[in-house]
mmCIF file of C-alpha atoms in Angstrom:
data_model
loop_
_atom_site.group_PDB
_atom_site.id
_atom_site.type_symbol
_atom_site.label_atom_id
_atom_site.label_comp_id
_atom_site.label_asym_id
_atom_site.label_seq_id
_atom_site.Cartn_x
_atom_site.Cartn_y
_atom_site.Cartn_z
ATOM 1 C CA MET Z 10 0.000 0.000 0.000
ATOM 2 C CA ASP Z 11 2.807 2.403 0.899
ATOM 3 C CA LYS Z 12 4.585 1.590 -2.359
ATOM 4 C CA SER Z 13 1.481 2.396 -4.398
ATOM 5 C CA LYS Z 14 1.032 5.697 -2.539
ATOM 6 C CA ASN Z 15 4.672 6.631 -3.116
ATOM 7 C CA LEU Z 16 4.296 5.737 -6.786
ATOM 8 C CA ILE Z 17 1.192 7.920 -7.108
ATOM 9 C CA VAL Z 18 2.944 10.805 -5.351
ATOM 10 C CA SER Z 19 6.016 10.526 -7.589
ATOM 11 C CA VAL Z 20 3.847 10.428 -10.712
ATOM 12 C CA GLU Z 21 1.889 13.478 -9.537
ATOM 13 C CA GLU Z 22 5.129 15.335 -8.804
ATOM 14 C CA LYS Z 23 6.473 14.473 -12.263
ATOM 15 C CA VAL Z 24 3.289 15.665 -13.945
ATOM 16 C CA SER Z 25 3.306 18.875 -11.924
ATOM 17 C CA VAL Z 26 6.923 19.580 -12.871
ATOM 18 C CA GLU Z 27 6.322 18.885 -16.560
ATOM 19 C CA SER Z 28 3.229 21.089 -16.652
ATOM 20 C CA SER Z 29 4.865 23.903 -14.685
ATOM 21 C CA LEU Z 30 6.255 26.665 -16.886
ATOM 22 C CA PRO Z 31 7.383 29.430 -14.492
ATOM 23 C CA ALA Z 32 9.597 31.283 -16.971
ATOM 24 C CA THR Z 33 6.930 31.269 -19.681
ATOM 25 C CA ASP Z 34 4.263 32.364 -17.191
ATOM 26 C CA LEU Z 35 6.493 35.196 -15.954
ATOM 27 C CA LEU Z 36 7.129 36.335 -19.514
ATOM 28 C CA GLU Z 37 3.411 36.211 -20.314
ATOM 29 C CA LYS Z 38 2.540 38.299 -17.257
ATOM 30 C CA SER Z 39 5.314 40.827 -17.992
ATOM 31 C CA ILE Z 40 4.337 41.268 -21.628
ATOM 32 C CA THR Z 41 0.637 41.525 -20.720
ATOM 33 C CA ARG Z 42 1.485 44.257 -18.206
ATOM 34 C CA VAL Z 43 3.646 46.107 -20.734
ATOM 35 C CA GLU Z 44 0.973 45.792 -23.422
ATOM 36 C CA ALA Z 45 -1.687 47.155 -21.085
ATOM 37 C CA ASN Z 46 0.429 50.205 -20.254
ATOM 38 C CA SER Z 47 1.716 50.819 -23.802
ATOM 39 C CA PRO Z 48 0.272 53.444 -26.128
ATOM 40 C CA LYS Z 49 -1.827 52.135 -28.994
ATOM 41 C CA PRO Z 50 0.855 52.554 -31.734
ATOM 42 C CA LEU Z 51 3.267 50.343 -29.763
ATOM 43 C CA LYS Z 52 0.848 47.490 -29.092
ATOM 44 C CA PRO Z 53 1.642 45.662 -32.385
ATOM 45 C CA VAL Z 54 5.343 45.833 -31.491
ATOM 46 C CA VAL Z 55 4.666 44.346 -28.052
ATOM 47 C CA LYS Z 56 2.549 41.611 -29.613
ATOM 48 C CA LEU Z 57 5.334 40.827 -32.085
ATOM 49 C CA ALA Z 58 7.815 40.603 -29.210
ATOM 50 C CA HIS Z 59 5.427 38.262 -27.413
ATOM 51 C CA ASP Z 60 5.151 35.958 -30.442
ATOM 52 C CA TYR Z 61 8.905 36.044 -31.004
ATOM 53 C CA LEU Z 62 9.883 35.261 -27.392
ATOM 54 C CA SER Z 63 7.055 33.250 -25.880
ATOM 55 C CA VAL Z 64 6.948 30.284 -28.267
ATOM 56 C CA PRO Z 65 10.713 29.507 -28.231
ATOM 57 C CA LEU Z 66 10.889 29.958 -24.455
ATOM 58 C CA GLU Z 67 7.956 27.599 -23.919
ATOM 59 C CA ALA Z 68 9.556 25.002 -26.198
ATOM 60 C CA VAL Z 69 12.861 25.222 -24.315
ATOM 61 C CA GLU Z 70 11.129 25.049 -20.957
ATOM 62 C CA ARG Z 71 9.070 21.990 -21.935
ATOM 63 C CA LYS Z 72 12.236 20.339 -23.233
ATOM 64 C CA ALA Z 73 14.006 21.060 -19.938
ATOM 65 C CA ASN Z 74 11.053 19.628 -18.005
ATOM 66 C CA SER Z 75 11.289 16.389 -19.969
ATOM 67 C CA TYR Z 76 14.716 15.468 -18.542
ATOM 68 C CA SER Z 77 14.466 13.199 -15.516
ATOM 69 C CA VAL Z 78 17.812 14.405 -14.112
ATOM 70 C CA LEU Z 79 16.609 17.993 -13.995
ATOM 71 C CA ASN Z 80 13.296 16.890 -12.491
ATOM 72 C CA SER Z 81 15.106 14.968 -9.747
ATOM 73 C CA PHE Z 82 17.270 17.986 -8.992
ATOM 74 C CA HIS Z 83 14.147 20.148 -8.938
ATOM 75 C CA ARG Z 84 12.515 17.889 -6.343
ATOM 76 C CA LEU Z 85 15.618 18.139 -4.148
ATOM 77 C CA THR Z 86 16.284 21.869 -4.463
ATOM 78 C CA LYS Z 87 12.924 23.310 -5.659
ATOM 79 C CA ILE Z 88 14.847 25.043 -8.471
ATOM 80 C CA PRO Z 89 12.901 24.892 -11.773
ATOM 81 C CA PRO Z 90 14.578 22.934 -14.586
ATOM 82 C CA ILE Z 91 14.649 26.008 -16.828
ATOM 83 C CA ALA Z 92 16.635 27.873 -14.149
ATOM 84 C CA ILE Z 93 19.163 25.015 -14.030
ATOM 85 C CA VAL Z 94 19.467 25.095 -17.822
ATOM 86 C CA GLY Z 95 19.928 28.866 -17.704
ATOM 87 C CA LEU Z 96 22.630 28.586 -15.027
ATOM 88 C CA ILE Z 97 24.484 25.879 -16.974
ATOM 89 C CA SER Z 98 24.242 27.976 -20.137
ATOM 90 C CA ILE Z 99 25.719 31.008 -18.371
ATOM 91 C CA VAL Z 100 28.604 28.941 -16.980
ATOM 92 C CA VAL Z 101 29.313 27.450 -20.417
ATOM 93 C CA LEU Z 102 29.177 30.858 -22.118
ATOM 94 C CA VAL Z 103 31.484 32.447 -19.536
ATOM 95 C CA THR Z 104 33.935 29.552 -19.892
ATOM 96 C CA LEU Z 105 33.893 29.754 -23.679
ATOM 97 C CA ARG Z 106 34.359 33.522 -23.556
ATOM 98 C CA ARG Z 107 37.377 33.111 -21.261
ATOM 99 C CA ILE Z 108 38.885 30.506 -23.604
ATOM 100 C CA TYR Z 109 38.230 32.782 -26.573
ATOM 101 C CA ARG Z 110 39.924 35.746 -24.908
ATOM 102 C CA THR Z 111 42.882 33.580 -23.870
ATOM 103 C CA ASN Z 112 43.471 31.872 -27.226
ATOM 104 C CA ALA Z 113 41.084 32.922 -29.984
ATOM 105 C CA HIS Z 114 43.067 31.039 -32.647
ATOM 106 C CA PHE Z 115 42.741 27.704 -30.830
ATOM 107 C CA PHE Z 116 39.083 28.322 -29.952
ATOM 108 C CA SER Z 117 38.106 29.133 -33.538
ATOM 109 C CA ASN Z 118 39.761 25.937 -34.785
ATOM 110 C CA VAL Z 119 37.992 23.860 -32.125
ATOM 111 C CA VAL Z 120 34.654 25.359 -33.215
ATOM 112 C CA GLY Z 121 35.482 24.613 -36.828
ATOM 113 C CA VAL Z 122 36.607 21.008 -36.274
ATOM 114 C CA ILE Z 123 34.664 19.164 -33.540
ATOM 115 C CA TYR Z 124 31.073 19.283 -34.834
ATOM 116 C CA PRO Z 125 31.980 19.113 -38.552
ATOM 117 C CA ALA Z 126 34.318 16.156 -37.941
ATOM 118 C CA PHE Z 127 31.619 14.279 -36.027
ATOM 119 C CA SER Z 128 29.033 15.088 -38.714
ATOM 120 C CA SER Z 129 31.437 13.988 -41.452
ATOM 121 C CA ILE Z 130 31.817 10.590 -39.792
ATOM 122 C CA LEU Z 131 28.027 10.268 -39.588
ATOM 123 C CA ALA Z 132 27.719 11.321 -43.228
ATOM 124 C CA ILE Z 133 29.989 8.443 -44.286
ATOM 125 C CA GLU Z 134 27.540 5.977 -42.737
ATOM 126 C CA ALA Z 135 24.394 7.786 -43.909
ATOM 127 C CA PRO Z 136 22.761 6.737 -47.199
ATOM 128 C CA ASN Z 137 21.950 10.343 -48.178
ATOM 129 C CA PRO Z 138 24.597 11.616 -50.666
ATOM 130 C CA ASP Z 139 23.741 15.260 -49.916
ATOM 131 C CA ASP Z 140 25.463 14.970 -46.537
ATOM 132 C CA ASP Z 141 28.640 13.742 -48.213
ATOM 133 C CA GLU Z 142 28.627 16.684 -50.617
ATOM 134 C CA ARG Z 143 27.919 19.114 -47.791
ATOM 135 C CA TRP Z 144 30.890 18.094 -45.666
ATOM 136 C CA LEU Z 145 33.246 17.446 -48.575
ATOM 137 C CA THR Z 146 32.709 21.057 -49.587
ATOM 138 C CA TYR Z 147 33.085 22.303 -46.003
ATOM 139 C CA TRP Z 148 36.641 21.104 -45.441
ATOM 140 C CA PRO Z 149 38.295 22.902 -48.396
ATOM 141 C CA VAL Z 150 36.703 26.177 -47.277
ATOM 142 C CA PHE Z 151 37.866 25.495 -43.711
ATOM 143 C CA GLY Z 152 41.357 24.910 -45.139
ATOM 144 C CA LEU Z 153 41.289 28.406 -46.653
ATOM 145 C CA PHE Z 154 40.645 29.833 -43.185
ATOM 146 C CA VAL Z 155 43.547 27.799 -41.786
ATOM 147 C CA LEU Z 156 45.805 29.352 -44.427
ATOM 148 C CA ALA Z 157 44.451 32.810 -43.588
ATOM 149 C CA ASP Z 158 45.274 32.225 -39.897
ATOM 150 C CA HIS Z 159 48.952 32.764 -40.703
ATOM 151 C CA SER Z 160 48.146 36.385 -41.549
ATOM 152 C CA ALA Z 161 45.732 36.835 -38.625
ATOM 153 C CA SER Z 162 48.149 38.969 -36.614
ATOM 154 C CA SER Z 163 48.134 41.658 -39.295
ATOM 155 C CA ILE Z 164 44.467 41.209 -40.275
ATOM 156 C CA LYS Z 165 43.053 41.526 -36.756
ATOM 157 C CA LYS Z 166 44.530 45.018 -36.448
ATOM 158 C CA TYR Z 167 41.777 46.229 -38.773
ATOM 159 C CA PHE Z 168 38.809 44.058 -37.786
ATOM 160 C CA PRO Z 169 38.035 41.136 -35.390
ATOM 161 C CA TYR Z 170 39.230 38.317 -37.647
ATOM 162 C CA PHE Z 171 38.622 35.381 -35.281
ATOM 163 C CA THR Z 172 35.099 36.551 -34.429
ATOM 164 C CA PHE Z 173 34.374 36.732 -38.148
ATOM 165 C CA LYS Z 174 35.965 33.299 -38.629
ATOM 166 C CA ILE Z 175 33.777 31.676 -35.950
ATOM 167 C CA ALA Z 176 30.607 33.257 -37.380
ATOM 168 C CA ALA Z 177 31.598 32.205 -40.912
ATOM 169 C CA LEU Z 178 32.370 28.629 -39.839
ATOM 170 C CA TYR Z 179 29.013 28.428 -38.087
ATOM 171 C CA TRP Z 180 27.285 29.585 -41.280
ATOM 172 C CA LEU Z 181 29.307 27.165 -43.386
ATOM 173 C CA ALA Z 182 28.514 24.182 -41.169
ATOM 174 C CA HIS Z 183 24.956 24.827 -40.009
ATOM 175 C CA ARG Z 184 23.376 26.825 -42.855
ATOM 176 C CA ASN Z 185 24.742 24.841 -45.805
ATOM 177 C CA GLY Z 186 26.999 27.806 -46.504
ATOM 178 C CA ALA Z 187 29.823 25.536 -47.645
ATOM 179 C CA LEU Z 188 27.663 24.237 -50.493
ATOM 180 C CA ASP Z 189 26.794 27.801 -51.547
ATOM 181 C CA VAL Z 190 30.441 28.884 -51.476
ATOM 182 C CA TYR Z 191 31.500 25.810 -53.431
ATOM 183 C CA ARG Z 192 28.751 26.056 -56.067
ATOM 184 C CA ARG Z 193 28.938 29.827 -56.567
ATOM 185 C CA ILE Z 194 32.660 30.559 -56.114
ATOM 186 C CA ILE Z 195 34.960 27.533 -55.961
ATOM 187 C CA ARG Z 196 33.304 25.349 -58.622
ATOM 188 C CA PRO Z 197 33.242 28.052 -61.350
ATOM 189 C CA ILE Z 198 36.940 28.735 -60.691
ATOM 190 C CA LEU Z 199 37.768 25.014 -60.926
ATOM 191 C CA ILE Z 200 35.797 24.740 -64.175
ATOM 192 C CA GLN Z 201 37.758 27.632 -65.686
ATOM 193 C CA ILE Z 202 41.059 26.059 -64.579
ATOM 194 C CA SER Z 203 39.999 22.706 -66.030
ATOM 195 C CA LYS Z 204 39.065 24.324 -69.366
ATOM 196 C CA ARG Z 205 42.420 26.106 -69.548
ATOM 197 C CA GLN Z 206 44.249 22.857 -68.821
ATOM 198 C CA GLN Z 207 42.275 21.064 -71.535
ATOM 199 C CA LYS Z 208 43.060 23.836 -74.032
ATOM 200 C CA SER Z 209 46.768 23.768 -73.180
ATOM 201 C CA GLN Z 210 46.837 19.973 -73.436
ATOM 202 C CA GLY Z 211 44.995 20.143 -76.777
ATOM 203 C CA SER Z 212 47.435 22.685 -78.188
ATOM 204 C CA SER Z 213 50.413 20.622 -77.025
ATOM 205 C CA ILE Z 214 48.947 17.499 -78.695
ATOM 206 C CA GLN Z 215 48.475 19.429 -81.941
ATOM 207 C CA THR Z 216 52.087 20.698 -81.763
ATOM 208 C CA ASN Z 217 53.381 17.136 -81.263
ATOM 209 C CA ASN Z 218 51.337 15.889 -84.234
ATOM 210 C CA LEU Z 219 52.730 18.655 -86.451
ATOM 211 C CA THR Z 220 56.283 17.868 -85.337
ATOM 212 C CA GLN Z 221 55.846 14.177 -86.080
ATOM 213 C CA ALA Z 222 54.323 14.954 -89.487
ATOM 214 C CA ALA Z 223 57.267 17.149 -90.368
#
């Protein structure tokens, strides 16, 4: 009997944690208060901010509530899972910022290697050929950045090179930017080089034929 009661209590606690959205509720109340006190021309802006912030926050909070580890910690400390996720995120961001300020060159290369390398290994095993093309085009572009790193000391005097590099590598890896760069820039250049090589080889063959005929 005691076991069944404990089981019912634990299930009720789990349901209550998963249905509790304190951060989303706080945001809803704050935006409702701001909207009520805003002049009429600003109300559409407040509503847009509500739509832009509320839905992603609710999705993140529900995702955090779905982890049993965070729920267990919540039952022990009464700290909401979303607060734990926020605290962990702040610690990670502060740590990454400290690493970046200490050695931006190393940090940018870590960002550009770890996830793409892991995804490249997965792409080898995946049946979809688009993944292979995506990562095969990523690595040559990454190699261009590695070559540019040798001039970083002079480049970063004029603009934040490593910040640009990290943002560019993120776009290349996560937004299929490598495919765009390859198809629009690298591939046309390679085609022109290939055509020139074919023309030079053709002219050399013609010269050899004329020499032999003579």
